[in-house]
Short mmCIF file of C-alpha atoms and ligand atoms in Angstrom, two decimals:
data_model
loop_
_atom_site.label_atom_id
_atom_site.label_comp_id
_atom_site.label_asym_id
_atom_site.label_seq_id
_atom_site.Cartn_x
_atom_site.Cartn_y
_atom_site.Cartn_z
CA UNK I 1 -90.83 1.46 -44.55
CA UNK I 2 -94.18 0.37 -42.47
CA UNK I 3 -94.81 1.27 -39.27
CA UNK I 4 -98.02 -0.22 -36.99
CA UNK I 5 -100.35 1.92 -35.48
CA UNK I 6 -102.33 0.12 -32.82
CA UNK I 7 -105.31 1.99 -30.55
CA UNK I 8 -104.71 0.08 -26.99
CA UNK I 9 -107.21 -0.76 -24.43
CA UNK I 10 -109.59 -3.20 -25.83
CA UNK I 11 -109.24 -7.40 -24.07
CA UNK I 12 -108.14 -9.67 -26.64
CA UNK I 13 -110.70 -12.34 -27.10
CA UNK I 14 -110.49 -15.96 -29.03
CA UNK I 15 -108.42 -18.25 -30.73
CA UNK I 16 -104.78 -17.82 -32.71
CA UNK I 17 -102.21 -20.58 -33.90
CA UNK I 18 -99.13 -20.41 -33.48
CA UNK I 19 -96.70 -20.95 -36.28
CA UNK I 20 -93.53 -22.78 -36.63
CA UNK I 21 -90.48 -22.30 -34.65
CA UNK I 22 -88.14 -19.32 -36.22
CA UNK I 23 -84.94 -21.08 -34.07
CA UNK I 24 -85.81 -24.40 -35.73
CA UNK I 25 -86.41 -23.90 -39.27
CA UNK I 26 -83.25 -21.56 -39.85
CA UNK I 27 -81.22 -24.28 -38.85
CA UNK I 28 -83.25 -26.94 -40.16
CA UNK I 29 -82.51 -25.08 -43.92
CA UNK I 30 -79.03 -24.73 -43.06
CA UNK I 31 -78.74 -28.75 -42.51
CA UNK I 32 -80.14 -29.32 -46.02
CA UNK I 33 -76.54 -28.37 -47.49
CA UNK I 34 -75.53 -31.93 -45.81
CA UNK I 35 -76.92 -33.89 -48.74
CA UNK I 36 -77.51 -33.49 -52.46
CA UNK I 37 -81.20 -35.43 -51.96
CA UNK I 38 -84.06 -33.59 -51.42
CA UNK I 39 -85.14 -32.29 -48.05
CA UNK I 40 -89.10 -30.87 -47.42
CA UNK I 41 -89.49 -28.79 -44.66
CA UNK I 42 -93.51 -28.45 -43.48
CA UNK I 43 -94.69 -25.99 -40.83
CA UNK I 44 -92.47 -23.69 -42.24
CA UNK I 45 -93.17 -19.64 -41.14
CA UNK I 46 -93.10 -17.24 -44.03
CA UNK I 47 -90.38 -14.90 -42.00
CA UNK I 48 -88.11 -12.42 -43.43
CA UNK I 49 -85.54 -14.79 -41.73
CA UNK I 50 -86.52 -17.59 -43.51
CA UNK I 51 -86.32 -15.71 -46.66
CA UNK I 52 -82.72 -14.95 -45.93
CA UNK I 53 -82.13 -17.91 -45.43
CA UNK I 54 -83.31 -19.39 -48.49
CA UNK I 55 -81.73 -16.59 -50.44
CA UNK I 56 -77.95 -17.74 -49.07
CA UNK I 57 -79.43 -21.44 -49.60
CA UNK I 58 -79.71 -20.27 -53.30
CA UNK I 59 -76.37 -18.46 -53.36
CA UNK I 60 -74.97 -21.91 -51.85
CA UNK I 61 -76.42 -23.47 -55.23
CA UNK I 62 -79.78 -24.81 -53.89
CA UNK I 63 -83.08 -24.86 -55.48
CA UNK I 64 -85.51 -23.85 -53.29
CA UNK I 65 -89.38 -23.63 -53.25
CA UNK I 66 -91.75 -22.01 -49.95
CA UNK I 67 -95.33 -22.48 -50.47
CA UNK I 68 -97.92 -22.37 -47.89
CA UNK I 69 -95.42 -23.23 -45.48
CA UNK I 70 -93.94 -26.21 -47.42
CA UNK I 71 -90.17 -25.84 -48.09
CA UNK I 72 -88.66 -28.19 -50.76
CA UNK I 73 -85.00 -27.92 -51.12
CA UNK I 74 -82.94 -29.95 -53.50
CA UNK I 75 -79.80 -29.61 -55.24
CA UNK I 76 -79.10 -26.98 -58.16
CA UNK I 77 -76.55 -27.17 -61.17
CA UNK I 78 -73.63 -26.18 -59.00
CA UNK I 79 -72.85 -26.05 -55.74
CA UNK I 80 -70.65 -23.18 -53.70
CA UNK I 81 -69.09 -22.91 -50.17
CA UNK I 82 -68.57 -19.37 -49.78
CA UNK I 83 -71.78 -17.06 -47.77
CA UNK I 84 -71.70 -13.56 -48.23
CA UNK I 85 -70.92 -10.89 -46.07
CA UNK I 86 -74.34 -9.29 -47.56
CA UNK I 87 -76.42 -11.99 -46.75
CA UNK I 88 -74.91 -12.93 -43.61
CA UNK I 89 -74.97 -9.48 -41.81
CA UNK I 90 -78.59 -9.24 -41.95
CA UNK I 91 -78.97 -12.17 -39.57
CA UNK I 92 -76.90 -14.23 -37.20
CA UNK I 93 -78.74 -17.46 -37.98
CA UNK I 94 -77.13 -17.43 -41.17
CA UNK I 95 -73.49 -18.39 -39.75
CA UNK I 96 -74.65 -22.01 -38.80
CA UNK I 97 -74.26 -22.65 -42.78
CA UNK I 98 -70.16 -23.29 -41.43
CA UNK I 99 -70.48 -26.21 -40.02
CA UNK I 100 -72.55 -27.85 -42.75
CA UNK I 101 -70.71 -26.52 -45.91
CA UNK I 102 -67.38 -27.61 -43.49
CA UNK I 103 -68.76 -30.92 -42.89
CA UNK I 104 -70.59 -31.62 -46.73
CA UNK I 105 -67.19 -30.27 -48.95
CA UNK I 106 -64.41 -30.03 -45.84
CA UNK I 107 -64.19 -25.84 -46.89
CA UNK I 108 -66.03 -23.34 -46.08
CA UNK I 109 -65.94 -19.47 -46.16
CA UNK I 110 -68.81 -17.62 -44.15
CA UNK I 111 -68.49 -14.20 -43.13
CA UNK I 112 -68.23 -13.00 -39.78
CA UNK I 113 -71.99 -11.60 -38.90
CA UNK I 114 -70.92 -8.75 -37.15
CA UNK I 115 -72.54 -7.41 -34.02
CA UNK I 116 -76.00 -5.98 -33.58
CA UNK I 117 -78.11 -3.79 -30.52
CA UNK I 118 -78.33 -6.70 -28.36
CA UNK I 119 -74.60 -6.77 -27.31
CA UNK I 120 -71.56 -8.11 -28.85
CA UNK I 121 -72.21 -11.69 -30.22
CA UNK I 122 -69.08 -12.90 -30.57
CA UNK I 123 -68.49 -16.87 -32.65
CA UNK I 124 -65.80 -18.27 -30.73
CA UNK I 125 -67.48 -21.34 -29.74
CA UNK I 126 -68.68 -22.14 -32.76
CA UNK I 127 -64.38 -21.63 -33.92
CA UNK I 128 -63.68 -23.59 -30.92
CA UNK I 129 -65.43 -26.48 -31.99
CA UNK I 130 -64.46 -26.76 -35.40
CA UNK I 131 -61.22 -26.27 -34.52
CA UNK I 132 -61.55 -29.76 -32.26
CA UNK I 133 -62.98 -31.59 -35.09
CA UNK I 134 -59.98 -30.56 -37.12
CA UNK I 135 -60.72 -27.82 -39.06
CA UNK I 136 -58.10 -24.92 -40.44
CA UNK I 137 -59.19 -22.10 -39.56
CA UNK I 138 -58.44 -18.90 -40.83
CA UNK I 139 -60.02 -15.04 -39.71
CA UNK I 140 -59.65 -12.41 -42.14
CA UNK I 141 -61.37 -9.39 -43.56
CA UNK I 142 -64.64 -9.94 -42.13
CA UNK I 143 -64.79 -13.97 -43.51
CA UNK I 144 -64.31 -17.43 -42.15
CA UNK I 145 -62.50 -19.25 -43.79
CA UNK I 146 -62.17 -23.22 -42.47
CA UNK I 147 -60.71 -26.15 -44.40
CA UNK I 148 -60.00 -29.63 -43.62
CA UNK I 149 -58.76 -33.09 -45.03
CA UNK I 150 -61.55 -34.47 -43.01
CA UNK I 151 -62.99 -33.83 -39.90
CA UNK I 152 -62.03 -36.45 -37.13
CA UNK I 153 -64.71 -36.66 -34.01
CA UNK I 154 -63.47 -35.22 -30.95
CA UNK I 155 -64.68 -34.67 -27.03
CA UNK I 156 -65.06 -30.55 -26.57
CA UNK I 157 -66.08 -28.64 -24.33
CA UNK I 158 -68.91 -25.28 -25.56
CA UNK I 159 -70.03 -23.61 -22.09
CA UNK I 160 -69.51 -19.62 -22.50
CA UNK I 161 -68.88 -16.79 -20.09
CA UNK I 162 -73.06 -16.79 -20.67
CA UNK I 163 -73.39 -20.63 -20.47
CA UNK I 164 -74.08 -22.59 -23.67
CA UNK I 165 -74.66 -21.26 -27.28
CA UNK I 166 -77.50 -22.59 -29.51
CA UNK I 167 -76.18 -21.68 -32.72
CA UNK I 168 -72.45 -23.03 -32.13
CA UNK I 169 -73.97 -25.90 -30.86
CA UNK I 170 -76.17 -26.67 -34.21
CA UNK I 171 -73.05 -25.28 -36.06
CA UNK I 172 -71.10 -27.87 -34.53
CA UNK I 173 -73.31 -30.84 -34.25
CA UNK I 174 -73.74 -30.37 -38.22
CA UNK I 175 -69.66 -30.11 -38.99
CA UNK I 176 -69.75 -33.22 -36.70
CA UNK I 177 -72.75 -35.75 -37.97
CA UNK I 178 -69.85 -36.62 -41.28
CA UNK I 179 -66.93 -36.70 -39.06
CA UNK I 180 -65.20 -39.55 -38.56
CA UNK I 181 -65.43 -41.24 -34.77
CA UNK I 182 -67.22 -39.80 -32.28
CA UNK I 183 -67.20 -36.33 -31.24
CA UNK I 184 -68.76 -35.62 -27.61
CA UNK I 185 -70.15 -31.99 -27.13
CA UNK I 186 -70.63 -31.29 -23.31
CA UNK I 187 -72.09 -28.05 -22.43
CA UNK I 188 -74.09 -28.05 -25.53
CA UNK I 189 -77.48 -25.88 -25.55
CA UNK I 190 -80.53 -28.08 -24.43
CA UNK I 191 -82.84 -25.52 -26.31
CA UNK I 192 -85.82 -27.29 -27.94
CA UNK I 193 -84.57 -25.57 -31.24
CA UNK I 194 -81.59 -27.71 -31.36
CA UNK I 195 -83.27 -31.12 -30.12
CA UNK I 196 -85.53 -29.96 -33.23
CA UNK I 197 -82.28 -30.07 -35.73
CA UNK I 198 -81.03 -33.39 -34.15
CA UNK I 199 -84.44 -35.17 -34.80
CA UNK I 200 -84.17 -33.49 -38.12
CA UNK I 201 -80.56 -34.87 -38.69
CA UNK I 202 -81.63 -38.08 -37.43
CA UNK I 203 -84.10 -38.54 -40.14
CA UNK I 204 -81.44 -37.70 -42.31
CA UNK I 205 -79.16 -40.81 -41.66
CA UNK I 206 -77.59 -39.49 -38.51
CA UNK I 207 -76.32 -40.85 -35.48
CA UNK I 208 -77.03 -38.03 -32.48
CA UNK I 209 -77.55 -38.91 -28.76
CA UNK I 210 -78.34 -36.84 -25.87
CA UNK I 211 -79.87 -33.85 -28.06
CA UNK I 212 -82.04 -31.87 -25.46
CA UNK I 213 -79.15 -32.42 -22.57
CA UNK I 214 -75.82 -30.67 -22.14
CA UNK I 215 -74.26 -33.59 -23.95
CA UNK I 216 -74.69 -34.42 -26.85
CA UNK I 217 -72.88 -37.28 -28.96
CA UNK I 218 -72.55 -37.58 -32.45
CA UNK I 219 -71.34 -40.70 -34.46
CA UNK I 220 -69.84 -39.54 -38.07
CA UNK I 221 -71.49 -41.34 -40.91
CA UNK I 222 -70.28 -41.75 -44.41
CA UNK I 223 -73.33 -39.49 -45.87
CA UNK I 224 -77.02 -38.47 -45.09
CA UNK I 225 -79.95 -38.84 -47.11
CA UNK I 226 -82.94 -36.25 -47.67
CA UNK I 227 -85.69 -36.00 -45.04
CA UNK I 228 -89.32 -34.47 -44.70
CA UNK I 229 -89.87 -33.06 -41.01
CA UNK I 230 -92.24 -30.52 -39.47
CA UNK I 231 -90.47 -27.92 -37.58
CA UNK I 232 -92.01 -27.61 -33.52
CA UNK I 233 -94.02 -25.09 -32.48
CA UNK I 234 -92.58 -20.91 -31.65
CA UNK I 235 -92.54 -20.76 -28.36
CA UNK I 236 -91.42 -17.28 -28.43
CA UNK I 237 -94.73 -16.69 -30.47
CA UNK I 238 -96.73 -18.46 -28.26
CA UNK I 239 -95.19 -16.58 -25.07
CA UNK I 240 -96.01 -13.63 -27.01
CA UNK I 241 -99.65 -14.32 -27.08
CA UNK I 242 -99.98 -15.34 -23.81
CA UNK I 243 -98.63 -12.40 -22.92
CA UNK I 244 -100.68 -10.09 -24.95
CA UNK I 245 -103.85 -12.13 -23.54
CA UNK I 246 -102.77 -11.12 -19.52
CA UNK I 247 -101.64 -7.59 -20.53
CA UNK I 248 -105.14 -6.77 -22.49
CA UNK I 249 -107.16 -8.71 -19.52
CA UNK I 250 -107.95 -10.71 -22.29
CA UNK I 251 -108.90 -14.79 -22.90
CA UNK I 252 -107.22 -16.39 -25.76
CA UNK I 253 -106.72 -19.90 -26.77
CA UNK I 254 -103.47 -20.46 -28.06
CA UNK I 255 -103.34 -23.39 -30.43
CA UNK I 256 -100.04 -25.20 -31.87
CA UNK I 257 -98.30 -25.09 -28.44
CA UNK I 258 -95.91 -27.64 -27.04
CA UNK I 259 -97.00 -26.21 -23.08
CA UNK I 260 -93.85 -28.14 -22.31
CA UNK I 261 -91.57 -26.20 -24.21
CA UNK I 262 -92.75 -23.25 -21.90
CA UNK I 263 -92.45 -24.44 -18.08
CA UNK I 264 -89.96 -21.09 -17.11
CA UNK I 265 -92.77 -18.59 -18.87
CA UNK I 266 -95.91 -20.50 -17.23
CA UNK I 267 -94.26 -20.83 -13.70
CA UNK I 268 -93.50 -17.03 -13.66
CA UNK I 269 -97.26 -15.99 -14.74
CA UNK I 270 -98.36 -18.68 -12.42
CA UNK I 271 -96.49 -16.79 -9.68
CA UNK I 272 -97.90 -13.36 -10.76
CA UNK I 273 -101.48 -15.10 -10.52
CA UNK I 274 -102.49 -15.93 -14.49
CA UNK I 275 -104.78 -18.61 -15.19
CA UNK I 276 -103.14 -20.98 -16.81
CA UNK I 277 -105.26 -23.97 -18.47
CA UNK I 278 -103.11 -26.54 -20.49
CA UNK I 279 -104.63 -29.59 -23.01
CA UNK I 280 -102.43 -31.88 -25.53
CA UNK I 281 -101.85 -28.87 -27.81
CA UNK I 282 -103.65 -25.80 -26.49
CA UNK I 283 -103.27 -23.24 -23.81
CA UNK I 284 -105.66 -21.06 -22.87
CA UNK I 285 -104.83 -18.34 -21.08
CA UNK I 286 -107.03 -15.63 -19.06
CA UNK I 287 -106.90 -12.49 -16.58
CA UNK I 288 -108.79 -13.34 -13.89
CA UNK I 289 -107.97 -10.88 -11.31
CA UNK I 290 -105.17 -8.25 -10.70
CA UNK I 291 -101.67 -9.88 -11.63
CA UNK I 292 -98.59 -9.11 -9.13
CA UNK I 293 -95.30 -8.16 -9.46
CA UNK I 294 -92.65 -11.20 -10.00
CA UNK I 295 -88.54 -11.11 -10.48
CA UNK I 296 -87.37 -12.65 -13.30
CA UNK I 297 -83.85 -13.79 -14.39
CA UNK I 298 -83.25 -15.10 -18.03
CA UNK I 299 -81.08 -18.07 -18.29
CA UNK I 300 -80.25 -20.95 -21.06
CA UNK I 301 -82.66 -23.18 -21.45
CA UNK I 302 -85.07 -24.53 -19.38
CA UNK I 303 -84.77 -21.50 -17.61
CA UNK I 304 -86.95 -18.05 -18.49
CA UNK I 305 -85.88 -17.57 -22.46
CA UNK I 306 -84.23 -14.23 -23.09
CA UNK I 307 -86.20 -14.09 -25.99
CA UNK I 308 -89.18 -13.27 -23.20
CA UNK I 309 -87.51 -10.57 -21.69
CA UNK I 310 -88.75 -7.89 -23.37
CA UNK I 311 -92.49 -8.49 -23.35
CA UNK I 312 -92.31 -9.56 -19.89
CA UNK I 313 -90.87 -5.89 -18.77
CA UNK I 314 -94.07 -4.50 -21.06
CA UNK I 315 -95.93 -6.97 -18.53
CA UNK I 316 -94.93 -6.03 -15.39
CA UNK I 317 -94.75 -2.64 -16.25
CA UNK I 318 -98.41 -2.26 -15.77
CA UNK I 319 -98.52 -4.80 -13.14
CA UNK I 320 -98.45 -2.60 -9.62
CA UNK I 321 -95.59 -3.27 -7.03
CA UNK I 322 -91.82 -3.94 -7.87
CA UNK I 323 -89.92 -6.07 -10.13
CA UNK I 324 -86.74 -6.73 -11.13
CA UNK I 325 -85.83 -8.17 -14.49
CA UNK I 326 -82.56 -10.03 -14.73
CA UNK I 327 -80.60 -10.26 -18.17
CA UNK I 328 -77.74 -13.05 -18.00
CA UNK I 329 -77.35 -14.16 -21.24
CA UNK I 330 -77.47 -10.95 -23.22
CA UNK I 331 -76.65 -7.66 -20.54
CA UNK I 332 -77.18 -5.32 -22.75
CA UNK I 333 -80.17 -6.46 -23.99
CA UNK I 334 -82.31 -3.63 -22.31
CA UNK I 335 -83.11 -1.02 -25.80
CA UNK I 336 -86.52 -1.61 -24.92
CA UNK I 337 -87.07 0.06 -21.52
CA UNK I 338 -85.72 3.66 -22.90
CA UNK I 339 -89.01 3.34 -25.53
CA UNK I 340 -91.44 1.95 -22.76
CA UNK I 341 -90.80 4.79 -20.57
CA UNK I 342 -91.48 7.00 -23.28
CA UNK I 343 -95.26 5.45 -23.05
CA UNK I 344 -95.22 6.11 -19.33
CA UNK I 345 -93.48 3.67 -17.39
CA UNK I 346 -91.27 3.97 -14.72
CA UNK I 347 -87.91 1.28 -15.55
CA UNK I 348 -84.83 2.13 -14.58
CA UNK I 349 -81.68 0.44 -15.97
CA UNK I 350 -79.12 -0.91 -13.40
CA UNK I 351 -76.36 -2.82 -15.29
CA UNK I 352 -78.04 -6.51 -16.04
CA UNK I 353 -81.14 -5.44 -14.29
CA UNK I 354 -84.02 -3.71 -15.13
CA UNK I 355 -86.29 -2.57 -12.05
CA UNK I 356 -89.89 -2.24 -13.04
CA UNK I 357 -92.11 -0.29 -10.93
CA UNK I 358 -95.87 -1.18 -12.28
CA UNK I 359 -98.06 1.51 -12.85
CA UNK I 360 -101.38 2.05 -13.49
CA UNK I 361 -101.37 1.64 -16.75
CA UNK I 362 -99.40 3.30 -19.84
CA UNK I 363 -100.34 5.77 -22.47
CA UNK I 364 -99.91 5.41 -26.59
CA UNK I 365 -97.10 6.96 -28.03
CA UNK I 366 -95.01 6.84 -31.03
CA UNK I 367 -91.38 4.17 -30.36
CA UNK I 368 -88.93 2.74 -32.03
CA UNK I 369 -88.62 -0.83 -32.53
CA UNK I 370 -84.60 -1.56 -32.12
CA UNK I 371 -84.73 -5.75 -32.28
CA UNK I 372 -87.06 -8.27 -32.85
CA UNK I 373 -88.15 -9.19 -29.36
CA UNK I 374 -87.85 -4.94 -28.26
CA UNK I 375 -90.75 -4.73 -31.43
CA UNK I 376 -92.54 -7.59 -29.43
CA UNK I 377 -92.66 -5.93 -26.09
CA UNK I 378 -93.47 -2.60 -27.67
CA UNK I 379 -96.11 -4.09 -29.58
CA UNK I 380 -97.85 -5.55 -26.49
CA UNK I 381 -97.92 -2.20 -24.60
CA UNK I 382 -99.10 -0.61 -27.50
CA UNK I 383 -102.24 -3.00 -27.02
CA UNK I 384 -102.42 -2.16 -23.30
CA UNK I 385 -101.81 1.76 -23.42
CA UNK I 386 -104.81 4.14 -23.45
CA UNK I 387 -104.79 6.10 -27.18
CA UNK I 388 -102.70 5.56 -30.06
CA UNK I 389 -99.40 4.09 -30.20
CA UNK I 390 -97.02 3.90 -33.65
CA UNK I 391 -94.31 1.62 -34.02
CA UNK I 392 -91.77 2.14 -36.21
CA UNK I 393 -88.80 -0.13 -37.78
CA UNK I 394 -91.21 -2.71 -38.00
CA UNK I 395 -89.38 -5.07 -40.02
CA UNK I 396 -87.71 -6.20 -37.45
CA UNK I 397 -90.73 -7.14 -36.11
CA UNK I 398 -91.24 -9.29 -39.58
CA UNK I 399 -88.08 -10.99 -38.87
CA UNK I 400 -89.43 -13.51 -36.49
CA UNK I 401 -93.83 -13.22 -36.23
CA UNK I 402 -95.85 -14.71 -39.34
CA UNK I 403 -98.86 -12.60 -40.12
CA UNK I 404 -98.51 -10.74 -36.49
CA UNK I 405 -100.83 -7.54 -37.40
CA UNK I 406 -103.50 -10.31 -38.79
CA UNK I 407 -102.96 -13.00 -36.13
CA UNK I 408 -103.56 -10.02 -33.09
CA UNK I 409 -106.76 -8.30 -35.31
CA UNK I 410 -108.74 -11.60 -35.38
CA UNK I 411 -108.55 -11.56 -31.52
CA UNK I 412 -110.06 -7.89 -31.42
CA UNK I 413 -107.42 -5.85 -31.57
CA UNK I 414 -107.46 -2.84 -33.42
CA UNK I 415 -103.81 -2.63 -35.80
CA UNK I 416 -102.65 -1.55 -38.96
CA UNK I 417 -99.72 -0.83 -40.90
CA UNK I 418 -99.25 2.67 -42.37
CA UNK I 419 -95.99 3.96 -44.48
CA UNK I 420 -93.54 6.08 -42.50
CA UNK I 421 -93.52 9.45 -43.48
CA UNK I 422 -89.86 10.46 -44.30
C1 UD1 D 501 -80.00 -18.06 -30.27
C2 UD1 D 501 -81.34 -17.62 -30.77
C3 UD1 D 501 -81.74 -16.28 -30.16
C4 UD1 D 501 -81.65 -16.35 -28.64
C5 UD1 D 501 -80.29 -16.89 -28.19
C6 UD1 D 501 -80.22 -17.15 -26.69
C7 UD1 D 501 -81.40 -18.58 -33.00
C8 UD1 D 501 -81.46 -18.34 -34.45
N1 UD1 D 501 -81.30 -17.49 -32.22
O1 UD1 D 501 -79.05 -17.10 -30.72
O2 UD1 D 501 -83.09 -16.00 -30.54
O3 UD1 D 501 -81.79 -15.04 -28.10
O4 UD1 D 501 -80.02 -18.15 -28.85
O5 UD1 D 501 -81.19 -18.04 -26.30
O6 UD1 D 501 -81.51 -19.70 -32.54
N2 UD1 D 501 -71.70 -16.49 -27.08
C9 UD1 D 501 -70.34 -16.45 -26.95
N3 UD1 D 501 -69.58 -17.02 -27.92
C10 UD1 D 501 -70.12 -17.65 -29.01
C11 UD1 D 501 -71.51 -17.70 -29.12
C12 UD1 D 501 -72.29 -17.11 -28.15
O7 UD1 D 501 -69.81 -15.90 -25.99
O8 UD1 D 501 -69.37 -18.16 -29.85
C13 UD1 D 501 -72.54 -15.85 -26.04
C14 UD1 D 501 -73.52 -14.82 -26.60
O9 UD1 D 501 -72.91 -13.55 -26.76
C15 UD1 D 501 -74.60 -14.85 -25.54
C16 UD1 D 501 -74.64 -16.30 -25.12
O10 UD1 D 501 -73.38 -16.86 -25.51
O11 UD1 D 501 -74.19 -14.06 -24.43
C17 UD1 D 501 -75.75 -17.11 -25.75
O12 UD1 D 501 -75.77 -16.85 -27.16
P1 UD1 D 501 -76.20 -17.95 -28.21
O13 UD1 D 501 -76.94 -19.05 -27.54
O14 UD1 D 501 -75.03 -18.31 -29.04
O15 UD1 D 501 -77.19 -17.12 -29.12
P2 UD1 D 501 -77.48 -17.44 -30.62
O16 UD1 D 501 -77.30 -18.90 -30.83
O17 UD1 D 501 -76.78 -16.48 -31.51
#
């Protein structure tokens, strides 16, 4: 196992791209069961994710082939409807393959993902709306097991206790786009991610309307066809960088950005006094003077992304005065804070709040890297902190940032991975 040393304290400087969206492309792959054509996926990010993916697109009975972020997929010899419990656990993502292999051969077996540190992460909305279209469905020893004689469109509802759900809502969309009629999904996620998979389905022989809104309509067709698409840009990624750039006092360009895609993030580091300047594609993104505290509450999109929770508590916690960090979507989402204030700062944990009090600055120490974003956050005080600061359990980090250690070392900053010492 690898773990990344990084000696803090020097301002990024320069230019980085950011790669392709992780929340699209999983997806994306998992759409490609839909059809026995072939589908090419560009923009691709060589993830571990991804890899998973493609391994349970394999076990499904798909060839597949990733090369310098092109992904071809096409049909093998055989094709199979069951997704392994092995595969599965090691990443949520992988449980939107139900409502393709539902929709594609009307039975599907999938297995439950199982929790993971960021709370419970239950599926009943993605049940609930296969259920609507018609499905049998059946919960047993850890699987998912849902059958049909064909699915029939139907009007549902998929708002949560925690408002809408991004994978249930590409899980459905996908059991829905070979249903027959019209099936009407209000509350649906309006997370880029998903407007992504529509365009993608759309290209496929589709017929999806409202994608990007909480309602989203989908008119069964008889079968799609294969499709090349690009996948949009991480905006996760690119929130990353523009945080590392204002926590280092830094000036990066950030290229591959759709700035649009980030008008939660920007407003917030507008508020705590970043400069901010914005072109067709590129962001570029500078300390000018002393940033200030800001609250910040995460909410579905277009509100601040969960996913930007974490490395906006490394933020603030060098950013002097108060501020208090609200989790809604995820409560217990907060693994992060025990391994900041093992650097030095001073975060306190108050149910779904986090209350920041910025200090000077932090100091290098060895953490613990629990989830991806957690790796993220811990990654960007590393660069901050005065000394030497070791991160361990990076592959989580590898789940969801191409070529991180590489991307953040042409900007100046001084990383590496070692081996853990057992
Ligand atoms: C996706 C993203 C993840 C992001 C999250 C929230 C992917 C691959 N992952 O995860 O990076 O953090 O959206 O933006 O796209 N919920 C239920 N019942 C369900 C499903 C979800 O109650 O059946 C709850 C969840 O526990 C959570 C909230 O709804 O509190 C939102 O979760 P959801 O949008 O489903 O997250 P994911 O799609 O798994």
């Amino acid at each position: 196992m690898d773990k990344l040393i990084i000696e803090g304290g020097i301002s990024l400087k320069g230019e980085v791209t950011v790669s392709g969206a992780k929340n699209s492309v999983l997806p994306i792959l998992a759409a490609t069961l839909l059809t026995d054509d072939a589908c090419v996926i560009k923009g691709a990010p060589a993830l571990r994710d991804t890899n998973t993916m493609l391994k349970i697109l394999r076990s499904l009975g798909k060839n597949v082939e990733f090369d310098k972020g092109v992904i071809t997929v096409s049909a093998g010899k055989a094709a199979h409807f069951m997704a392994d419990y092995k595969l599965v656990s090691t990443m949520r993502a992988s449980f939107c393959v139900l409502g393709p292999l539902l929709g594609k051969f009307k039975k599907a077996r999938v297995s439950l993902p199982g929790g993971c540190v960021i709370g419970v992460r239950p599926v009943d909305l993605h049940l609930k709306g296969i259920k609507a279209l018609g499905a049998d469905v059946n919960v047993e020893s850890g699987y998912v097991t849902a059958k049909s004689d064909g699915l029939c469109g139907a009007r549902m509802y998929l708002g949560g206790v925690y408002g809408s759900s991004v994978l249930a809502t590409d899980n459905v969309m996908m059991a829905a786009v070979l249903a027959k009629g019209l099936t009407v999904i209000e509350g649906a996620a309006c997370e880029p991610e998903v407007a992504d998979l529509a365009d993608f389905l759309l290209k496929m022989g589709a017929k999806i309307k409202g994608h990007g809104t909480p309602v989203i309509e989908v008119e069964g067709v008889k079968h799609l066809h294969g499709a090349a698409h690009t996948v949009i840009p991480d905006r996760i990624e690119a929130g990353t960088l523009m945080l590392a750039a204002l926590i280092t006092r830094g000036d990066i360009l950030i290229k591959n950005i759709s700035f649009k895609h980030l008008g939660a993030l920007i407003d917030k580091l507008e508020e705590a006094g970043a400069s901010i300047a914005r072109s067709e594609e590129n962001l570029r993104v500078r300390y000018k003077k002393q940033l200030r505290a800001v609250n910040v509450t995460t909410l579905p999109y277009p509100g601040f992304p969960t996913d930007m929770q974490a490395q906006m508590i490394s933020l603030m916690s060098v950013t002097p005065g108060i501020s208090v960090v609200t989790e809604k979507i995820y409560p217990d989402r907060f693994m992060h804070v025990a391994e900041l204030n093992r650097m030095g700062a001073h975060i306190q944990r108050e149910g779904p709040h986090a209350i920041v009090e910025g200090i000077g600055g932090l100091c290098g120490a060895p953490v613990m890297a629990s989830d991806l974003r957690a790796s993220a956050c811990l990654v960007l005080a590393g660069l901050s902190a005065k000394g030497k600061t070791a991160v361990s359990r990076i592959y989580h980090l590898e789940r969801g940032y191409e070529n991180i250690e590489e991307k953040l070392g042409r900007l100046g900053a001084r990383i590496w991975r070692e081996k853990e010492q057992r």
